[in-house]
């Protein structure tokens, strides 16, 4: 019983497009609906309850669109809404934190893992908790990097000023002898070149985007929901922010034309 | 409802120990039971129906030991018994082919993927079928490498003769412009250094072992069967072949002491 229904994804803005790009690559036949909540971005410095409300408002919208699966393509929203969402909705809901955690456990050789993310994600302790459930011996150190999301939303990916900011925020991790660093925010893979340069070539960066697409593939296969024989998949993009700006970022990152619609959400 | 029951794994011989090593790393708190059917190894050149019978005989034994999950840590046995096993047993059954396929899809950038394995695995076409379901555009070329399993069972991992044999069998793949090569037999990761040398540093090798442990972790978490808070897990090893030889290979590969028991199976 393969399913032609779309997969629904959302993020606080353009960060979740890193997951979309991986979905294109790893699940090229799936129909997708993406919501980027740029008007209310960033989520990462907001009160938890507000992020929770925003997340459920968007997931309700996706379920109304009859999606077969929800991917919370945002670490902050995953940290505050995944557990509840899995009970609330009749479709599988996948976050980005457990895939990134499992990938880091698989990648590390020294059992010293770093996590960078938004303030909400880091203070939730979700990554460390998830990894310690599986392996209590792991050393996990975290660092919140509040300005990174705005750099990405503004498209400021490789200036000298960006490198200086990245260097400042990674400085506390430089003496931790990490061999693996989790990019614990879906915006961060767009900064991957500068983060890799600052962290050094010996540190393996884990992109939640790549891992999440892989686990989505796995869940769809397990539940017999994979879309096969669909050479012309439909991808719909919605943004609550400026559609022209979103289109610009999306087309550069996804390397294809996209049609972006405006979406108005109630809670401000 | 975390489960203290062991995970059951089996292989035609010592190859599945590559999966065990990854389980130690990625699921260090799990209790394990491993059966290596060295007396009837190799499976890969036998009639399909015989491999099927051997596989179910061992899985029946594992289910009698009250395992919470079965991992078919053998590509040949996966190719011929996975679908039926998933219907037959009340516990989750995981093979090594879909994890390796998904990892290759995630790794490739050029969409040109090679698969090496036993004759049964290669002639089953399982890898190509699994990958094409997800992405029909992939170019997949396969090569059976019958002597490799015996090299590993004999512990002959790095001699000049081994390198010559690997070079001979990989020769047909050398002009295929592959960027990814699936080690489609759990014995092959023990030959990884020589395979990497022959294939060249630009080809990414995909070990089913690493990927399978990761998907096992995922399934256990999904089904709430993860073992947590178990600092002294129990690992039981059975072999149908020579226990001293099996112990020797296992202790070198796993880098720890193991206790190996003899197991007598009915079908010869």
Coordinates of C-alpha atoms in Angstrom, one line a residue:
Chain A
X1 CA 0.0 0.0 0.0
X2 CA 2.4 2.7 -1.2
X3 CA 1.1 6.1 -0.5
X4 CA 0.9 9.1 -2.9
X5 CA 0.1 11.5 -0.1
X6 CA 2.7 14.1 0.6
X7 CA 5.2 14.3 3.5
X8 CA 4.7 17.4 5.5
X9 CA 7.8 19.3 6.8
X10 CA 8.2 22.6 8.7
X11 CA 10.8 24.8 10.3
X12 CA 11.0 28.2 11.8
X13 CA 12.3 29.5 8.5
X14 CA 14.6 28.3 5.7
X15 CA 16.7 25.9 7.9
X16 CA 14.4 23.0 7.2
X17 CA 15.2 23.3 3.5
X18 CA 18.4 21.4 4.4
X19 CA 16.2 18.5 5.2
X20 CA 14.2 19.1 2.0
X21 CA 17.4 18.9 -0.1
X22 CA 18.2 15.6 1.5
X23 CA 14.7 14.3 0.9
X24 CA 15.1 15.2 -2.8
X25 CA 18.2 13.2 -2.8
X26 CA 17.3 10.2 -0.7
X27 CA 13.5 10.1 -1.4
X28 CA 13.3 11.6 -4.9
X29 CA 9.8 10.2 -5.7
X30 CA 8.0 11.7 -2.7
X31 CA 5.5 14.5 -2.8
X32 CA 6.3 17.2 -0.2
X33 CA 4.7 20.1 1.5
X34 CA 7.0 22.5 3.4
X35 CA 6.1 25.3 5.7
X36 CA 8.7 27.9 6.7
X37 CA 7.6 30.2 9.5
X38 CA 10.0 33.0 8.7
X39 CA 7.6 35.7 10.0
X40 CA 8.0 34.3 13.5
X41 CA 11.7 33.2 13.1
X42 CA 13.8 32.6 15.2
X43 CA 12.1 30.1 17.4
X44 CA 15.2 29.4 19.4
X45 CA 15.2 32.4 21.8
X46 CA 11.4 32.4 22.4
X47 CA 9.5 31.0 25.4
X48 CA 9.0 27.2 25.2
X49 CA 5.2 27.5 25.4
X50 CA 5.1 29.9 22.4
X51 CA 7.2 27.6 20.2
X52 CA 4.9 24.8 21.2
X53 CA 1.8 26.7 20.1
X54 CA 3.5 27.7 16.8
X55 CA 4.5 24.1 16.1
X56 CA 1.0 22.7 16.7
X57 CA -0.6 25.4 14.6
X58 CA 1.6 24.4 11.7
X59 CA 1.2 20.7 12.2
X60 CA -2.6 21.1 12.4
X61 CA -2.3 22.8 9.0
X62 CA -0.2 20.0 7.6
X63 CA -2.6 17.3 8.8
X64 CA -5.4 19.2 7.1
X65 CA -3.4 18.9 3.9
X66 CA -3.7 15.1 4.4
X67 CA 0.1 14.4 4.8
X68 CA 1.1 10.8 5.4
X69 CA 4.0 11.8 7.7
X70 CA 5.2 14.9 9.6
X71 CA 8.9 15.8 9.8
X72 CA 9.6 18.5 12.4
X73 CA 12.6 19.9 10.4
X74 CA 13.6 22.2 13.3
X75 CA 15.5 21.2 16.4
X76 CA 13.8 23.8 18.6
X77 CA 10.3 22.6 17.6
X78 CA 11.4 19.0 18.0
X79 CA 12.7 19.6 21.5
X80 CA 9.4 21.1 22.7
X81 CA 6.7 19.4 20.7
X82 CA 7.7 15.9 19.4
X83 CA 6.5 13.8 22.3
X84 CA 3.1 15.4 22.3
X85 CA 2.8 15.4 18.5
X86 CA 3.4 11.7 18.3
X87 CA 0.4 11.1 20.6
X88 CA -1.8 13.8 19.0
X89 CA -1.6 12.9 15.3
X90 CA -2.7 9.8 13.5
X91 CA 0.4 9.9 11.2
X92 CA 4.1 9.2 12.0
X93 CA 5.9 12.2 13.4
X94 CA 9.7 12.4 13.0
X95 CA 11.9 14.9 14.7
X96 CA 15.5 15.8 14.0
X97 CA 17.1 15.1 17.4
X98 CA 17.1 11.3 17.6
X99 CA 18.4 10.8 14.0
X100 CA 21.3 13.3 14.8
X101 CA 21.9 11.5 18.1
X102 CA 22.1 8.1 16.5
X103 CA 24.4 9.3 13.7
X104 CA 26.7 10.9 16.3
X105 CA 26.9 7.7 18.3
X106 CA 27.7 5.8 15.1
X107 CA 30.4 8.3 14.0
X108 CA 32.3 9.0 17.2
X109 CA 35.4 6.9 18.0
X110 CA 36.5 8.8 21.2
X111 CA 33.0 9.1 22.7
X112 CA 33.5 12.9 23.0
X113 CA 30.6 14.7 21.2
X114 CA 29.7 18.3 20.9
X115 CA 26.3 19.8 20.2
X116 CA 25.6 23.3 18.9
X117 CA 22.1 24.6 18.6
X118 CA 19.6 27.4 19.7
X119 CA 19.2 28.4 23.3
X120 CA 15.9 26.4 23.6
X121 CA 17.5 23.3 22.1
X122 CA 20.6 23.4 24.2
X123 CA 18.8 24.2 27.4
X124 CA 16.3 21.4 26.8
X125 CA 19.2 18.9 27.1
X126 CA 17.5 16.7 24.5
X127 CA 20.6 15.6 22.6
X128 CA 22.5 14.6 25.7
X129 CA 19.5 12.8 27.1
X130 CA 18.8 10.9 23.9
X131 CA 22.5 9.8 23.6
X132 CA 22.9 8.9 27.2
X133 CA 19.9 6.6 27.1
X134 CA 21.8 4.5 24.6
X135 CA 25.4 5.0 25.9
X136 CA 25.8 6.6 29.4
X137 CA 29.6 6.7 28.9
X138 CA 29.5 9.4 26.3
X139 CA 30.9 12.8 27.1
X140 CA 28.5 15.4 25.6
X141 CA 29.2 19.2 25.7
X142 CA 26.8 21.7 24.3
X143 CA 27.0 25.3 23.2
X144 CA 24.1 27.6 22.3
X145 CA 24.8 29.8 19.2
X146 CA 21.9 32.3 19.1
X147 CA 23.1 34.5 16.2
X148 CA 23.6 31.6 13.7
X149 CA 20.0 31.3 12.6
X150 CA 19.8 35.0 11.7
X151 CA 23.0 34.8 9.6
X152 CA 21.4 32.0 7.6
X153 CA 18.0 33.6 7.3
X154 CA 19.8 36.7 6.0
X155 CA 21.8 34.6 3.6
X156 CA 25.1 35.8 5.1
X157 CA 26.9 32.5 4.9
X158 CA 30.5 33.2 4.2
X159 CA 31.5 36.8 5.1
X160 CA 34.5 37.5 7.4
X161 CA 32.0 38.8 10.0
X162 CA 30.2 35.4 9.9
X163 CA 33.5 33.6 10.4
X164 CA 34.3 35.8 13.3
X165 CA 30.9 35.1 15.0
X166 CA 31.3 31.3 14.4
X167 CA 34.8 31.4 15.8
X168 CA 33.6 33.2 18.9
X169 CA 30.8 30.8 19.6
X170 CA 32.8 27.6 19.0
X171 CA 35.7 28.8 21.1
X172 CA 34.5 27.2 24.4
X173 CA 34.4 23.8 22.6
X174 CA 37.9 24.0 21.1
X175 CA 39.6 22.5 24.2
X176 CA 37.1 19.7 24.6
X177 CA 38.9 17.2 22.3
X178 CA 35.7 16.5 20.4
X179 CA 35.8 14.1 17.4
X180 CA 32.2 14.7 16.5
X181 CA 30.1 17.9 16.4
X182 CA 26.3 17.8 16.0
X183 CA 24.9 20.6 14.0
X184 CA 21.8 20.7 16.2
X185 CA 19.8 23.2 14.2
X186 CA 18.6 22.6 10.7
X187 CA 19.9 26.1 9.7
X188 CA 23.5 25.2 10.5
X189 CA 24.3 22.9 7.5
X190 CA 24.2 26.1 5.4
X191 CA 27.1 27.3 7.5
X192 CA 28.9 24.0 7.2
X193 CA 32.0 25.2 5.3
X194 CA 32.8 27.9 7.8
X195 CA 31.9 25.7 10.8
X196 CA 34.2 22.9 9.4
X197 CA 37.0 25.5 8.9
X198 CA 36.8 26.8 12.5
X199 CA 36.3 23.3 14.1
X200 CA 39.1 21.8 12.1
X201 CA 39.2 19.0 9.6
X202 CA 39.5 16.2 12.3
X203 CA 36.0 17.0 13.7
X204 CA 33.2 15.1 12.0
X205 CA 30.2 17.3 11.5
X206 CA 26.8 15.6 11.8
X207 CA 24.0 17.2 9.9
X208 CA 20.6 16.4 11.3
X209 CA 19.3 17.0 7.7
X210 CA 21.0 14.0 6.1
X211 CA 20.2 11.7 9.0
X212 CA 16.6 12.7 9.2
X213 CA 15.9 12.0 5.6
X214 CA 17.4 8.6 6.1
X215 CA 15.2 7.8 9.0
X216 CA 12.2 9.2 7.1
X217 CA 13.0 6.7 4.4
X218 CA 13.2 3.9 6.9
X219 CA 9.9 4.7 8.6
X220 CA 8.1 5.0 5.2
X221 CA 9.5 1.6 4.2
X222 CA 8.6 0.0 7.5
X223 CA 5.0 1.3 7.3
X224 CA 4.7 0.5 3.6
X225 CA 4.1 4.1 2.8
X226 CA 7.0 4.6 0.3
X227 CA 6.1 6.4 -2.9
X228 CA 7.3 4.4 -5.8
X229 CA 6.8 5.0 -9.5
X230 CA 6.3 8.7 -9.3
X231 CA 8.6 10.4 -11.8
X232 CA 7.1 13.9 -11.4
X233 CA 6.7 14.5 -7.7
X234 CA 4.9 17.6 -6.5
X235 CA 6.7 20.0 -4.0
X236 CA 4.7 22.7 -2.4
X237 CA 6.4 25.5 -0.3
X238 CA 4.6 27.9 2.0
X239 CA 6.2 30.7 4.0
X240 CA 4.7 33.0 6.5
X241 CA 7.3 35.6 5.7
X242 CA 8.4 37.4 2.5
X243 CA 7.8 35.0 -0.4
X244 CA 10.3 36.6 -2.7
X245 CA 13.1 36.3 -0.2
X246 CA 12.2 32.7 0.7
X247 CA 12.1 31.8 -3.0
X248 CA 15.5 33.3 -3.5
X249 CA 17.1 31.3 -0.6
X250 CA 15.2 28.1 -1.6
X251 CA 16.2 28.2 -5.2
X252 CA 19.9 28.7 -4.4
X253 CA 19.9 26.0 -1.8
X254 CA 17.8 23.4 -3.7
X255 CA 19.3 24.3 -7.1
X256 CA 15.9 24.2 -8.8
X257 CA 12.9 26.4 -9.5
X258 CA 10.3 26.4 -6.7
X259 CA 6.9 27.9 -6.4
X260 CA 6.4 29.5 -3.0
X261 CA 2.9 30.5 -1.6
X262 CA 2.2 32.8 1.3
X263 CA 0.6 31.4 4.4
X264 CA -1.1 33.4 7.1
X265 CA -1.1 31.9 10.6
X266 CA -3.2 33.2 13.4
X267 CA -1.0 33.3 16.4
X268 CA 1.4 36.3 16.4
Chain B
X1 CA 8.7 -0.8 28.8
X2 CA 12.4 -1.2 28.1
X3 CA 13.3 -4.9 27.6
X4 CA 16.1 -6.9 29.2
X5 CA 15.7 -9.7 26.7
X6 CA 18.7 -10.3 24.4
X7 CA 18.9 -9.4 20.7
X8 CA 19.5 -12.5 18.6
X9 CA 22.0 -12.4 15.7
X10 CA 23.3 -15.0 13.3
X11 CA 25.5 -15.5 10.3
X12 CA 27.0 -18.3 8.3
X13 CA 30.2 -17.9 10.3
X14 CA 32.3 -15.2 11.8
X15 CA 31.1 -12.4 9.4
X16 CA 28.2 -11.3 11.6
X17 CA 30.8 -10.5 14.3
X18 CA 31.2 -7.2 12.3
X19 CA 27.6 -6.5 13.2
X20 CA 28.3 -7.5 16.8
X21 CA 31.2 -5.1 17.1
X22 CA 29.0 -2.3 15.9
X23 CA 26.3 -3.3 18.3
X24 CA 28.8 -3.1 21.2
X25 CA 29.6 0.4 20.0
X26 CA 26.2 1.7 19.2
X27 CA 24.1 -0.3 21.7
X28 CA 26.5 -1.0 24.5
X29 CA 23.9 -1.9 27.0
X30 CA 22.1 -4.6 25.1
X31 CA 22.3 -8.3 25.9
X32 CA 23.2 -10.4 22.8
X33 CA 23.1 -14.0 21.6
X34 CA 25.1 -14.8 18.5
X35 CA 25.0 -17.9 16.4
X36 CA 27.8 -18.5 13.8
X37 CA 27.1 -21.4 11.6
X38 CA 30.7 -22.1 10.7
X39 CA 30.2 -25.8 10.2
X40 CA 27.9 -25.1 7.2
X41 CA 29.8 -22.0 6.0
X42 CA 29.8 -20.6 3.3
X43 CA 26.1 -20.1 2.6
X44 CA 26.8 -18.0 -0.4
X45 CA 27.4 -20.8 -3.0
X46 CA 24.7 -23.1 -1.7
X47 CA 21.2 -23.7 -3.2
X48 CA 18.7 -21.1 -2.0
X49 CA 16.3 -23.6 -0.4
X50 CA 19.1 -25.0 1.7
X51 CA 20.2 -21.6 3.0
X52 CA 16.5 -20.9 3.8
X53 CA 16.3 -24.1 5.9
X54 CA 19.5 -23.3 7.7
X55 CA 18.3 -19.8 8.4
X56 CA 15.0 -20.8 9.9
X57 CA 16.5 -23.6 12.0
X58 CA 18.8 -20.9 13.6
X59 CA 16.0 -18.3 14.0
X60 CA 13.8 -20.9 15.6
X61 CA 16.6 -21.6 18.1
X62 CA 16.9 -17.8 18.8
X63 CA 13.2 -17.4 19.3
X64 CA 13.3 -20.3 21.8
X65 CA 16.0 -18.3 23.7
X66 CA 13.3 -15.6 24.0
X67 CA 15.1 -12.8 22.0
X68 CA 13.3 -9.5 21.6
X69 CA 14.6 -9.0 18.1
X70 CA 16.4 -11.0 15.4
X71 CA 19.2 -9.5 13.3
X72 CA 20.0 -11.6 10.2
X73 CA 23.7 -10.6 10.2
X74 CA 24.3 -12.3 6.9
X75 CA 23.5 -10.9 3.5
X76 CA 22.9 -14.3 1.9
X77 CA 20.4 -15.4 4.6
X78 CA 18.7 -12.0 4.4
X79 CA 18.2 -12.3 0.7
X80 CA 16.5 -15.7 1.0
X81 CA 14.7 -15.5 4.4
X82 CA 13.9 -12.0 5.5
X83 CA 10.5 -11.5 4.0
X84 CA 9.2 -14.9 5.3
X85 CA 10.8 -14.4 8.7
X86 CA 9.1 -11.1 9.3
X87 CA 5.7 -12.9 8.9
X88 CA 6.7 -16.0 10.8
X89 CA 8.1 -14.5 14.1
X90 CA 6.4 -12.4 16.7
X91 CA 9.5 -10.2 17.2
X92 CA 11.0 -7.6 14.8
X93 CA 13.4 -9.1 12.2
X94 CA 16.0 -6.9 10.7
X95 CA 18.2 -7.9 7.7
X96 CA 21.4 -6.3 6.5
X97 CA 20.3 -5.4 2.9
X98 CA 18.0 -2.5 3.4
X99 CA 20.3 -0.7 5.9
X100 CA 23.2 -1.0 3.5
X101 CA 21.0 0.2 0.6
X102 CA 19.8 3.3 2.4
X103 CA 23.3 4.1 3.5
X104 CA 24.5 3.9 -0.1
X105 CA 21.7 6.1 -1.3
X106 CA 22.6 8.6 1.4
X107 CA 26.4 8.4 0.5
X108 CA 26.4 8.6 -3.2
X109 CA 26.8 11.9 -5.1
X110 CA 27.1 10.5 -8.6
X111 CA 24.3 7.9 -8.3
X112 CA 26.8 5.2 -9.5
X113 CA 26.9 2.4 -6.9
X114 CA 28.6 -1.0 -6.8
X115 CA 27.7 -4.0 -4.8
X116 CA 29.9 -7.0 -4.0
X117 CA 28.6 -10.1 -2.3
X118 CA 28.2 -13.8 -2.5
X119 CA 26.8 -15.6 -5.5
X120 CA 23.4 -16.0 -3.9
X121 CA 23.2 -12.4 -2.7
X122 CA 24.3 -11.0 -6.1
X123 CA 22.0 -13.2 -8.2
X124 CA 19.1 -12.4 -5.9
X125 CA 19.3 -8.8 -7.1
X126 CA 18.2 -7.7 -3.7
X127 CA 20.3 -4.6 -3.4
X128 CA 19.5 -3.2 -6.8
X129 CA 15.8 -3.9 -6.2
X130 CA 15.8 -2.2 -2.8
X131 CA 17.6 0.9 -4.1
X132 CA 15.6 1.2 -7.3
X133 CA 12.4 1.2 -5.3
X134 CA 13.5 4.4 -3.7
X135 CA 15.5 5.9 -6.6
X136 CA 15.0 4.4 -10.1
X137 CA 17.7 6.6 -11.6
X138 CA 20.6 4.9 -9.7
X139 CA 23.1 3.0 -11.7
X140 CA 23.9 -0.2 -9.8
X141 CA 26.5 -2.8 -10.8
X142 CA 27.2 -6.0 -8.9
X143 CA 30.0 -8.5 -8.7
X144 CA 30.0 -11.8 -6.9
X145 CA 33.2 -12.5 -5.0
X146 CA 32.9 -16.2 -3.9
X147 CA 36.4 -16.7 -2.4
X148 CA 36.2 -13.7 0.0
X149 CA 34.2 -15.5 2.7
X150 CA 36.7 -18.3 3.0
X151 CA 39.6 -15.8 3.3
X152 CA 37.9 -14.2 6.2
X153 CA 36.9 -17.5 7.9
X154 CA 40.5 -18.6 7.6
X155 CA 41.7 -15.3 9.0
X156 CA 43.7 -14.6 5.9
X157 CA 43.0 -10.8 5.8
X158 CA 46.1 -9.1 4.5
X159 CA 48.5 -11.4 2.6
X160 CA 49.7 -10.7 -0.9
X161 CA 47.6 -13.6 -2.2
X162 CA 44.5 -12.0 -0.6
X163 CA 45.3 -8.7 -2.3
X164 CA 45.7 -10.5 -5.6
X165 CA 42.3 -12.2 -5.2
X166 CA 40.6 -9.0 -4.2
X167 CA 42.2 -7.2 -7.2
X168 CA 41.0 -9.9 -9.6
X169 CA 37.4 -9.8 -8.4
X170 CA 37.1 -6.0 -8.3
X171 CA 38.7 -5.6 -11.7
X172 CA 35.3 -5.6 -13.6
X173 CA 34.1 -2.7 -11.4
X174 CA 37.2 -0.5 -11.9
X175 CA 35.9 1.2 -15.1
X176 CA 32.4 1.8 -13.8
X177 CA 33.2 5.2 -12.2
X178 CA 31.6 4.2 -8.9
X179 CA 31.7 6.6 -6.0
X180 CA 30.2 4.1 -3.6
X181 CA 30.7 0.4 -3.0
X182 CA 28.5 -1.7 -0.8
X183 CA 30.3 -4.5 1.1
X184 CA 27.3 -6.7 0.6
X185 CA 28.5 -9.5 2.9
X186 CA 29.1 -9.2 6.6
X187 CA 32.4 -10.9 6.2
X188 CA 33.8 -8.2 4.0
X189 CA 34.4 -5.4 6.5
X190 CA 37.3 -7.6 7.8
X191 CA 38.8 -7.2 4.4
X192 CA 38.1 -3.4 4.4
X193 CA 41.7 -2.2 4.3
X194 CA 42.6 -4.3 1.2
X195 CA 39.3 -3.6 -0.5
X196 CA 39.8 0.2 0.1
X197 CA 43.4 0.0 -1.3
X198 CA 42.3 -1.8 -4.4
X199 CA 39.1 0.3 -5.0
X200 CA 41.0 3.5 -4.4
X201 CA 40.5 6.2 -1.8
X202 CA 37.8 8.1 -3.8
X203 CA 35.3 5.2 -3.4
X204 CA 33.3 5.2 -0.2
X205 CA 32.8 1.7 1.2
X206 CA 29.5 1.0 2.9
X207 CA 29.6 -1.5 5.7
X208 CA 26.3 -3.2 6.2
X209 CA 27.5 -3.9 9.8
X210 CA 27.6 -0.2 10.9
X211 CA 24.3 0.6 9.2
X212 CA 22.5 -2.4 10.6
X213 CA 23.4 -1.6 14.1
X214 CA 22.1 1.9 13.6
X215 CA 18.7 0.6 12.3
X216 CA 18.5 -1.9 15.1
X217 CA 18.9 1.0 17.5
X218 CA 16.2 2.8 15.7
X219 CA 13.8 -0.1 15.7
X220 CA 14.3 -0.8 19.4
X221 CA 13.7 2.9 20.3
X222 CA 10.6 3.0 18.1
X223 CA 9.2 -0.1 19.8
X224 CA 10.2 1.0 23.3
X225 CA 12.5 -2.1 23.6
X226 CA 15.8 -0.3 24.2
X227 CA 17.8 -1.7 27.1
X228 CA 18.8 1.2 29.4
X229 CA 20.6 1.1 32.7
X230 CA 22.4 -2.2 32.1
X231 CA 26.1 -1.6 32.8
X232 CA 27.1 -5.3 32.6
X233 CA 25.4 -6.7 29.5
X234 CA 25.6 -10.5 28.8
X235 CA 26.9 -11.6 25.4
X236 CA 26.5 -15.3 24.5
X237 CA 28.2 -16.8 21.4
X238 CA 27.4 -20.1 19.8
X239 CA 29.2 -21.8 16.9
X240 CA 28.4 -24.9 15.0
X241 CA 32.0 -25.2 14.1
X242 CA 35.3 -25.3 15.9
X243 CA 34.9 -23.4 19.1
X244 CA 38.6 -22.6 19.7
X245 CA 39.0 -21.2 16.2
X246 CA 35.8 -19.2 16.5
X247 CA 36.9 -17.8 19.9
X248 CA 40.3 -16.8 18.4
X249 CA 38.7 -14.8 15.5
X250 CA 36.0 -13.3 17.8
X251 CA 38.5 -12.1 20.4
X252 CA 40.8 -10.5 17.8
X253 CA 37.9 -8.8 16.1
X254 CA 35.9 -7.8 19.1
X255 CA 39.0 -6.9 21.2
X256 CA 37.7 -8.6 24.3
X257 CA 37.4 -12.0 25.9
X258 CA 34.4 -14.0 24.8
X259 CA 32.9 -17.3 25.9
X260 CA 31.9 -19.5 23.0
X261 CA 29.6 -22.5 23.3
X262 CA 29.2 -25.3 20.8
X263 CA 25.8 -25.7 19.1
X264 CA 24.6 -28.7 17.3
X265 CA 22.1 -28.2 14.5
X266 CA 20.1 -31.0 12.9
X267 CA 20.2 -30.3 9.2
X268 CA 23.5 -31.1 7.6

